[in-house]
Coordinates of C-alpha atoms and ligand atoms in Angstrom, one line a residue:
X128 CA 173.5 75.8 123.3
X129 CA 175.2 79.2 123.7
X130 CA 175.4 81.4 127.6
X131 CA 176.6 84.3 125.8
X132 CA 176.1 85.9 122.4
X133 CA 178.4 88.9 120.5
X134 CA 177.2 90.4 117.3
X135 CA 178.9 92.0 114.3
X136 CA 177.7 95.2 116.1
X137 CA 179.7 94.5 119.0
X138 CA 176.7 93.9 120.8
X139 CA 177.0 91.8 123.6
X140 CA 174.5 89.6 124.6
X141 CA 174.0 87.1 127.9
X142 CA 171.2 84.4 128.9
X143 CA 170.2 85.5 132.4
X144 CA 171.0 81.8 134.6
X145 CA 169.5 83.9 137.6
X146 CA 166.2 82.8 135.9
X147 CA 166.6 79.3 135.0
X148 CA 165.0 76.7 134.6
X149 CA 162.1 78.9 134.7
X150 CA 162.7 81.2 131.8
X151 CA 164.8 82.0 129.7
X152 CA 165.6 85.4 129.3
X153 CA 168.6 87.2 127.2
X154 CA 170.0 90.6 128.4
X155 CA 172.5 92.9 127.0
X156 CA 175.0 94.1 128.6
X157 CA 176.0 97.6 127.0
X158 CA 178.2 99.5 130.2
X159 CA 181.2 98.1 132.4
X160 CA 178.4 98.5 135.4
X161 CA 176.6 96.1 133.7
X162 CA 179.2 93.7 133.0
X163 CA 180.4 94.1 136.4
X164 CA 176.9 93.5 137.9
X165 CA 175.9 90.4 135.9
X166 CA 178.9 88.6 137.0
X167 CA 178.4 89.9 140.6
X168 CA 175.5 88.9 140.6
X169 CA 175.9 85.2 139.0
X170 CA 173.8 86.2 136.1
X171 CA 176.7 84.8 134.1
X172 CA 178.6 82.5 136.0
X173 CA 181.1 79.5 136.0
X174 CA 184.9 80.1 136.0
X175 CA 186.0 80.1 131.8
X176 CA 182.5 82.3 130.8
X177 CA 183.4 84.9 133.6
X178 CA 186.5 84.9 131.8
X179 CA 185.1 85.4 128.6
X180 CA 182.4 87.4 129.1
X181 CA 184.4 89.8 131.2
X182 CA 186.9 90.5 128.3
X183 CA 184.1 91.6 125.7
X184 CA 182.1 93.5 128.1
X185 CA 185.5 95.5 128.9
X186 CA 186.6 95.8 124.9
X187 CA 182.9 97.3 124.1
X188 CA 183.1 99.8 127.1
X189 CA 186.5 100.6 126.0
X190 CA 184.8 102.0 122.3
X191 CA 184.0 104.8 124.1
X192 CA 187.2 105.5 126.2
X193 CA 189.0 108.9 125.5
X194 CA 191.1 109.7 122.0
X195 CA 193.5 111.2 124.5
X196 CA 195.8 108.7 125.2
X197 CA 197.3 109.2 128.5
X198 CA 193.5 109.5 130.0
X199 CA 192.4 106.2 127.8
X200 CA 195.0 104.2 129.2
X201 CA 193.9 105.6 132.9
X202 CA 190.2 104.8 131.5
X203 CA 191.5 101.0 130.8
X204 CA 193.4 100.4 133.7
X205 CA 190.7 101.3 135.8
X206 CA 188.0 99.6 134.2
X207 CA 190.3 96.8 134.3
X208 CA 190.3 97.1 138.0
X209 CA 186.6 97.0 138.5
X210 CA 185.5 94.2 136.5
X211 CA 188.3 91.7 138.7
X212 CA 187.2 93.0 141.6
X213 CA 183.5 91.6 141.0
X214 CA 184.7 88.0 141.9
X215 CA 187.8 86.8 143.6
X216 CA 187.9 83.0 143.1
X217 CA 187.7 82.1 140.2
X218 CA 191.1 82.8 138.0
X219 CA 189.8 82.8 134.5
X220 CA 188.5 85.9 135.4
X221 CA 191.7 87.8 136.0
X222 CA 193.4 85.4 132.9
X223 CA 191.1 87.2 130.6
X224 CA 191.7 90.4 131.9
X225 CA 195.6 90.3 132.0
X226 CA 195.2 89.4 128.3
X227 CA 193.3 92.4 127.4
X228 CA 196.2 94.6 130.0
X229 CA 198.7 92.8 127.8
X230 CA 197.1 93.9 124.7
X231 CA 197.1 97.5 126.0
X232 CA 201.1 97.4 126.8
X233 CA 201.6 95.9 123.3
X234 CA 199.8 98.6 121.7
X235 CA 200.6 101.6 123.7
X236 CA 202.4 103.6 120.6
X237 CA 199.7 102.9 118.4
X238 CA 196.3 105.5 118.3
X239 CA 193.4 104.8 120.6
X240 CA 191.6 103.5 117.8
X241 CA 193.9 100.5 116.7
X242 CA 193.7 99.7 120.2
X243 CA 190.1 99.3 120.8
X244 CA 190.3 97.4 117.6
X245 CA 192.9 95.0 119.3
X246 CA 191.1 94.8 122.3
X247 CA 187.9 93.6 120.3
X248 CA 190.4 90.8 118.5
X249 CA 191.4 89.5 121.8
X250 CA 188.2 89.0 123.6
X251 CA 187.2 87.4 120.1
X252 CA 190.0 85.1 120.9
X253 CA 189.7 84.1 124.2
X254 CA 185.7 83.6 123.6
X255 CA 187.0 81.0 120.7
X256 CA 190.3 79.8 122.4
X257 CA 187.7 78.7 125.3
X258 CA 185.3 76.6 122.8
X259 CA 188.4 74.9 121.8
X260 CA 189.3 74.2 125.0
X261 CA 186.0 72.6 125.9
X262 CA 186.2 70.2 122.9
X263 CA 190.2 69.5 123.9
X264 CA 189.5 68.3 127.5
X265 CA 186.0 66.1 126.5
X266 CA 188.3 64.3 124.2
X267 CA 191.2 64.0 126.8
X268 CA 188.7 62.9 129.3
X269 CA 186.6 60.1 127.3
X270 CA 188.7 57.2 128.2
X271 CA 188.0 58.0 132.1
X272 CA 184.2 56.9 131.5
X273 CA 183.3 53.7 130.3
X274 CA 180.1 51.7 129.7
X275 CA 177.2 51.7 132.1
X276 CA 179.3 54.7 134.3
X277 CA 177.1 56.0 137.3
X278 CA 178.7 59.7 137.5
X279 CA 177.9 62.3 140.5
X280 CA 178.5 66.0 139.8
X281 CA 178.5 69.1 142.0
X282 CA 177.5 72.5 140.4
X283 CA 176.9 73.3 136.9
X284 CA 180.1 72.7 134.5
X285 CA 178.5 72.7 131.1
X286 CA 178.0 75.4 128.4
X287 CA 176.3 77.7 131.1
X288 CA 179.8 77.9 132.7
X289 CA 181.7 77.7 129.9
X290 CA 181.6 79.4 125.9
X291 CA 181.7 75.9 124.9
X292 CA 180.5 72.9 125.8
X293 CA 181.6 72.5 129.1
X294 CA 184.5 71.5 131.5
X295 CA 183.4 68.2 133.4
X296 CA 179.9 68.3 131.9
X297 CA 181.1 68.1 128.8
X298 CA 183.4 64.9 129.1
X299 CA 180.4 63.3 130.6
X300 CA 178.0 64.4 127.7
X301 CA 180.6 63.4 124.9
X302 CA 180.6 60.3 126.6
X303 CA 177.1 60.0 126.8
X304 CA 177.4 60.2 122.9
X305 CA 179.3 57.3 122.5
X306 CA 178.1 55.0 125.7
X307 CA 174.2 55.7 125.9
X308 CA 173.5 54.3 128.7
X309 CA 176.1 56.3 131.4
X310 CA 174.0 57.9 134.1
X311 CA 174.3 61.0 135.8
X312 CA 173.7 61.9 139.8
X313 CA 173.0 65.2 140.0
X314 CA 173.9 67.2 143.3
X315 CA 171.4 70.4 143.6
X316 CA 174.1 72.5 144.6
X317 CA 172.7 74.7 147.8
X318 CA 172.5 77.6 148.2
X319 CA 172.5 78.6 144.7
X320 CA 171.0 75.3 143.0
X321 CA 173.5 75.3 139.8
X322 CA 173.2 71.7 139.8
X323 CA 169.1 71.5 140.3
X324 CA 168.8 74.7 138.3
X325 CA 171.1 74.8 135.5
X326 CA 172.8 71.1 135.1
X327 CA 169.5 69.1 135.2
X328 CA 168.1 71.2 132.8
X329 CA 171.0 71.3 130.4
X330 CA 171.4 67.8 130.7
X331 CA 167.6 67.3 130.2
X332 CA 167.6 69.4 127.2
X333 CA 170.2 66.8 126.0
X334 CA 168.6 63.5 126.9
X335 CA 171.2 62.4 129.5
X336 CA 169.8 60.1 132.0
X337 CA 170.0 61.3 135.4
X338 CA 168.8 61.8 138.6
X339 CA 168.4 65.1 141.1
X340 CA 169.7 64.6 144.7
X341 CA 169.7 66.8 147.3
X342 CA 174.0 67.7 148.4
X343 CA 173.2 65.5 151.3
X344 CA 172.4 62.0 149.9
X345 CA 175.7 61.8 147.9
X346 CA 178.0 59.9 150.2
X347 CA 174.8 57.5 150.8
X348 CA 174.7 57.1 147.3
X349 CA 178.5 56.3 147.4
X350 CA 177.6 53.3 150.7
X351 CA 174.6 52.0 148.3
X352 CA 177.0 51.4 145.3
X353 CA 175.6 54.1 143.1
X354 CA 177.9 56.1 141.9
X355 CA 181.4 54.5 139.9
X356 CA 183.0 58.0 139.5
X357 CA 182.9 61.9 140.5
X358 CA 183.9 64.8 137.5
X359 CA 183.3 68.1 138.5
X360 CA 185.0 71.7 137.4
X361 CA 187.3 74.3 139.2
X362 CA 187.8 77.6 139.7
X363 CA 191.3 78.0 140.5
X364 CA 193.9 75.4 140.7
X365 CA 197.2 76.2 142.8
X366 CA 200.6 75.2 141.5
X367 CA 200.7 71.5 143.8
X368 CA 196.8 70.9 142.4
X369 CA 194.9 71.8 145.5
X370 CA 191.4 72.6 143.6
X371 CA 189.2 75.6 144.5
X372 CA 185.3 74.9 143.2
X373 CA 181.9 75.3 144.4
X374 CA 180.8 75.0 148.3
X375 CA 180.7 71.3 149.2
X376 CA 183.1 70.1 146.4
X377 CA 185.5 69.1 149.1
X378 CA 182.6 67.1 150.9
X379 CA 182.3 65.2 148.0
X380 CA 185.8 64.5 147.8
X381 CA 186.1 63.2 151.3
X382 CA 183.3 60.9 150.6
X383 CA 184.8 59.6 147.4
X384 CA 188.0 58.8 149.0
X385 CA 186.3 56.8 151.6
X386 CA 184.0 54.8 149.5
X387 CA 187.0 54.2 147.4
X388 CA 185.6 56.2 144.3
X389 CA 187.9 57.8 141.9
X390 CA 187.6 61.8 142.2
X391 CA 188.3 63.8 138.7
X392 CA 188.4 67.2 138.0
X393 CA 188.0 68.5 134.5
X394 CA 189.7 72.3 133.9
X395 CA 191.4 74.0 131.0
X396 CA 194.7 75.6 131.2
X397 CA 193.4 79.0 132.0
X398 CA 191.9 77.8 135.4
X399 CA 195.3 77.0 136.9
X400 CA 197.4 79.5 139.0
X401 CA 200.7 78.4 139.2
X402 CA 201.4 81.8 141.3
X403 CA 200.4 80.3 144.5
X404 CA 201.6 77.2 145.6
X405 CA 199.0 76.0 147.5
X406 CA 195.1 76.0 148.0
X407 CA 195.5 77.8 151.0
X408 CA 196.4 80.9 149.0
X409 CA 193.2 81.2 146.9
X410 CA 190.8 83.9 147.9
X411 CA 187.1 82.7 148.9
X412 CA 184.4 84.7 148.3
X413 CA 181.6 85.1 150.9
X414 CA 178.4 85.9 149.5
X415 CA 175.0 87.4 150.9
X416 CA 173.2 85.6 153.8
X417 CA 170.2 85.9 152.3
X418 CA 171.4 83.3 149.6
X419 CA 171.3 80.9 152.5
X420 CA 168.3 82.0 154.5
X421 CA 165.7 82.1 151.1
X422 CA 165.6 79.6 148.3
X423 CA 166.0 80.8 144.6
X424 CA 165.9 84.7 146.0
X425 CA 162.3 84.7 147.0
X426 CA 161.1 82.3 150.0
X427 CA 162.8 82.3 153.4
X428 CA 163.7 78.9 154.8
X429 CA 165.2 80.5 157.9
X430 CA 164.8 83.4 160.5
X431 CA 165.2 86.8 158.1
X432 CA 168.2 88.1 161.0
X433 CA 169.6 84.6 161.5
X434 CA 173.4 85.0 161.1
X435 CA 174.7 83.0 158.3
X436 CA 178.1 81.9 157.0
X437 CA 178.0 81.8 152.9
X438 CA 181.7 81.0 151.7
X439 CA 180.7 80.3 147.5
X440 CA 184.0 77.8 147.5
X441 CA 185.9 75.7 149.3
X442 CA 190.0 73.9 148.4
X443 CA 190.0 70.5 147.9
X444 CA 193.3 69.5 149.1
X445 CA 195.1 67.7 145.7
X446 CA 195.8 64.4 147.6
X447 CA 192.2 63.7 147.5
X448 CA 192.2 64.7 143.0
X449 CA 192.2 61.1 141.2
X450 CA 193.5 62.9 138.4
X451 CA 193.0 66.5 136.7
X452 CA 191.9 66.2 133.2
X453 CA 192.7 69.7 131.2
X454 CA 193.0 70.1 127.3
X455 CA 196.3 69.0 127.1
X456 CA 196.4 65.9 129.1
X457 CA 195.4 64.2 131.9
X458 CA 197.4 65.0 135.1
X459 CA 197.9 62.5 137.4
X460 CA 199.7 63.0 140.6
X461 CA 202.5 63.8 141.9
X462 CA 200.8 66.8 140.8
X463 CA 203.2 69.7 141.3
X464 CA 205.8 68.3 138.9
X465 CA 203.4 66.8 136.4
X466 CA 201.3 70.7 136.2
X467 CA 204.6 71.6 135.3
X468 CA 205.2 68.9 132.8
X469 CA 202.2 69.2 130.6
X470 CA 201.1 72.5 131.1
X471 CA 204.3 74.1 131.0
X472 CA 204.1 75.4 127.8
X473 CA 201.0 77.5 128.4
X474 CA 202.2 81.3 129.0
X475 CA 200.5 81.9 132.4
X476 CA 202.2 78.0 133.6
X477 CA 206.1 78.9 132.5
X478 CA 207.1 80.7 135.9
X479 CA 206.8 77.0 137.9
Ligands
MRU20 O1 179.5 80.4 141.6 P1 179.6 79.8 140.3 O2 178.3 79.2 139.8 O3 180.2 80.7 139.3 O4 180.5 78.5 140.5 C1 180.9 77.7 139.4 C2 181.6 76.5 139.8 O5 182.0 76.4 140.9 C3 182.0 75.6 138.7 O6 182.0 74.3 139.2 C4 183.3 76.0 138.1 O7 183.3 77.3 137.7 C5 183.8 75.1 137.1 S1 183.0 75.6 135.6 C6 183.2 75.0 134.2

């Protein structure tokens, strides 16, 4: 159950979720372009593997940076640059990559070649400090699901999105190891499908009940009693816990809040950004109309010129959040001072 694979060799390896469930096909990824274009492109996707796959595909390309060192550190900065600019929403991604700027402050006296070494060591780390992560927030999160739970989930929040085993999808499936008969409502997740495409199938290949529904049927489902509780991930979480995740997050939110079901979002640490104080700071992406006018990149559903809006996220505003589970705790509102309170200790939280 792996997304992304690095060697000994420092080869660095990726399974292509652009072609799931169909097949499954591993690329490497050898140049920043590459890097860059895989995460553009969703090929790698999901807010901590972004993060994680981004900080090894820089410290490979950075092997082959200049020995000179005022035009390796131009080299770095720059390819620094490029890889954040291939998504904007998601803040794991610019985490990662202000860890491996950090490393190259820290090591700016030594030779180009102790750096590349330390840039190697700190992708290394933040690929492990994520699995740990993962396993931190399904234990924090177990005691929110109990027997016979009927769960909706939006997206794909599993080991696809993460390099462990998962944000919100893995609470559920730890649960699921403990309480066998907890049930899952999938949302497909338009226009991309993460939730037909990637979260059916990972929860297929690990035998958790569920069912496929179309984004649509989810507040019925709420009105026929189906669903007891909503965990889903984020992508950036602001300082007063407004939530940034996938397109039509927040309309399961507002659904959930009317039918009277608790709403929980499952994140790590390195997914909040206490630098902006509310949701309406976070940067959405828009994406390519033809994401919206064809299904899984080949059939069009719609008029080839129709005009399209494609936004990839939207804010959930934090006074609709049950509670935010991360791998420290679970925060429960008011949320600005208790963010503070048990993630303070985190470097990227202490400036609150
Ligand atoms: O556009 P994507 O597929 O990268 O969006 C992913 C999501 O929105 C996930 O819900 C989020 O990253 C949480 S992942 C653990």
């Amino acid at each position: 159950m792996e997304s992304i694979k690095f060697t000994k060799e420092n080869y660095l390896f990726y399974l292509d979720q652009r072609l799931l469930p169909q097949r499954e096909v591993w690329r490497q990824s050898k140049t920043l372009k590459q890097t860059y274009t895989a995460i553009k492109q969703l090929r790698v996707r999901g807010a901590p593997l972004i993060g994680v796959f981004a900080g090894y595909g820089f410290a490979i390309c950075a092997l082959k940076f200049s020995d000179n060192k005022d035009t390796f550190k131009k080299q770095a900065l720059s390819a620094l640059d490029y890889l954040k600019s291939a998504r904007p929403t998601a803040v794991n991604l610019f985490w990662a990559l202000d860890r491996m700027a950090k490393v190259l402050t820290q090591n700016i006296t030594n030779n180009t070649i102790a750096i590349k070494k330390a840039f190697l060591i700190e992708a290394n780390s933040i690929h492990k400090q994520d699995i740990m992560l993962c396993n931190n927030m399904a234990k924090q999160g177990l005691h929110l699901i109990k027997k016979s739970d009927r769960i909706l989930t939006h997206c794909n929040t599993g080991f696809l999105a993460t390099a462990g085993i998962g944000t919100a999808l893995g609470v559920i499936t730890g649960a699921h190891k403990k309480y066998r008969d907890i049930f899952v409502y999938v949302d497909e997740t338009r226009p991309l499908l993460q939730g037909a495409r990637l979260t059916a199938w990972e929860l297929a290949k690990m035998n958790v009940p569920c069912k496929l529904i179309s984004d649509n049927m989810a507040a019925y489902c709420m009105r026929q009693g189906l669903i007891d509780k909503v965990f889903l991930g984020a992508d950036r979480i602001a300082a007063n816990g407004d939530t940034a995740n996938k397109i039509g997050t927040y309309n399961v939110a507002v659904a959930a809040r009317y039918h009277k079901i608790p709403f929980y979002v499952v994140a790590p640490f390195s997914t909040f950004d206490v630098s902006i104080k509310t949701g309406a700071q976070i940067k959405i992406e828009q994406r390519m109309p033809d994401e919206v006018r064809k299904v899984c990149d080949r059939i069009y559903i719609a008029p080839k010129d129709i005009d399209v809006y494609n936004p990839a996220f939207d804010v959930t505003p934090a006074e609709l959040i049950t509670a935010i589970v991360t791998d420290r705790g679970v925060i429960y509102p008011p949320f600005k001072t208790n963010i503070r309170r048990i993630l303070g200790k985190h470097d990227n939280i202490q400036n609150i």
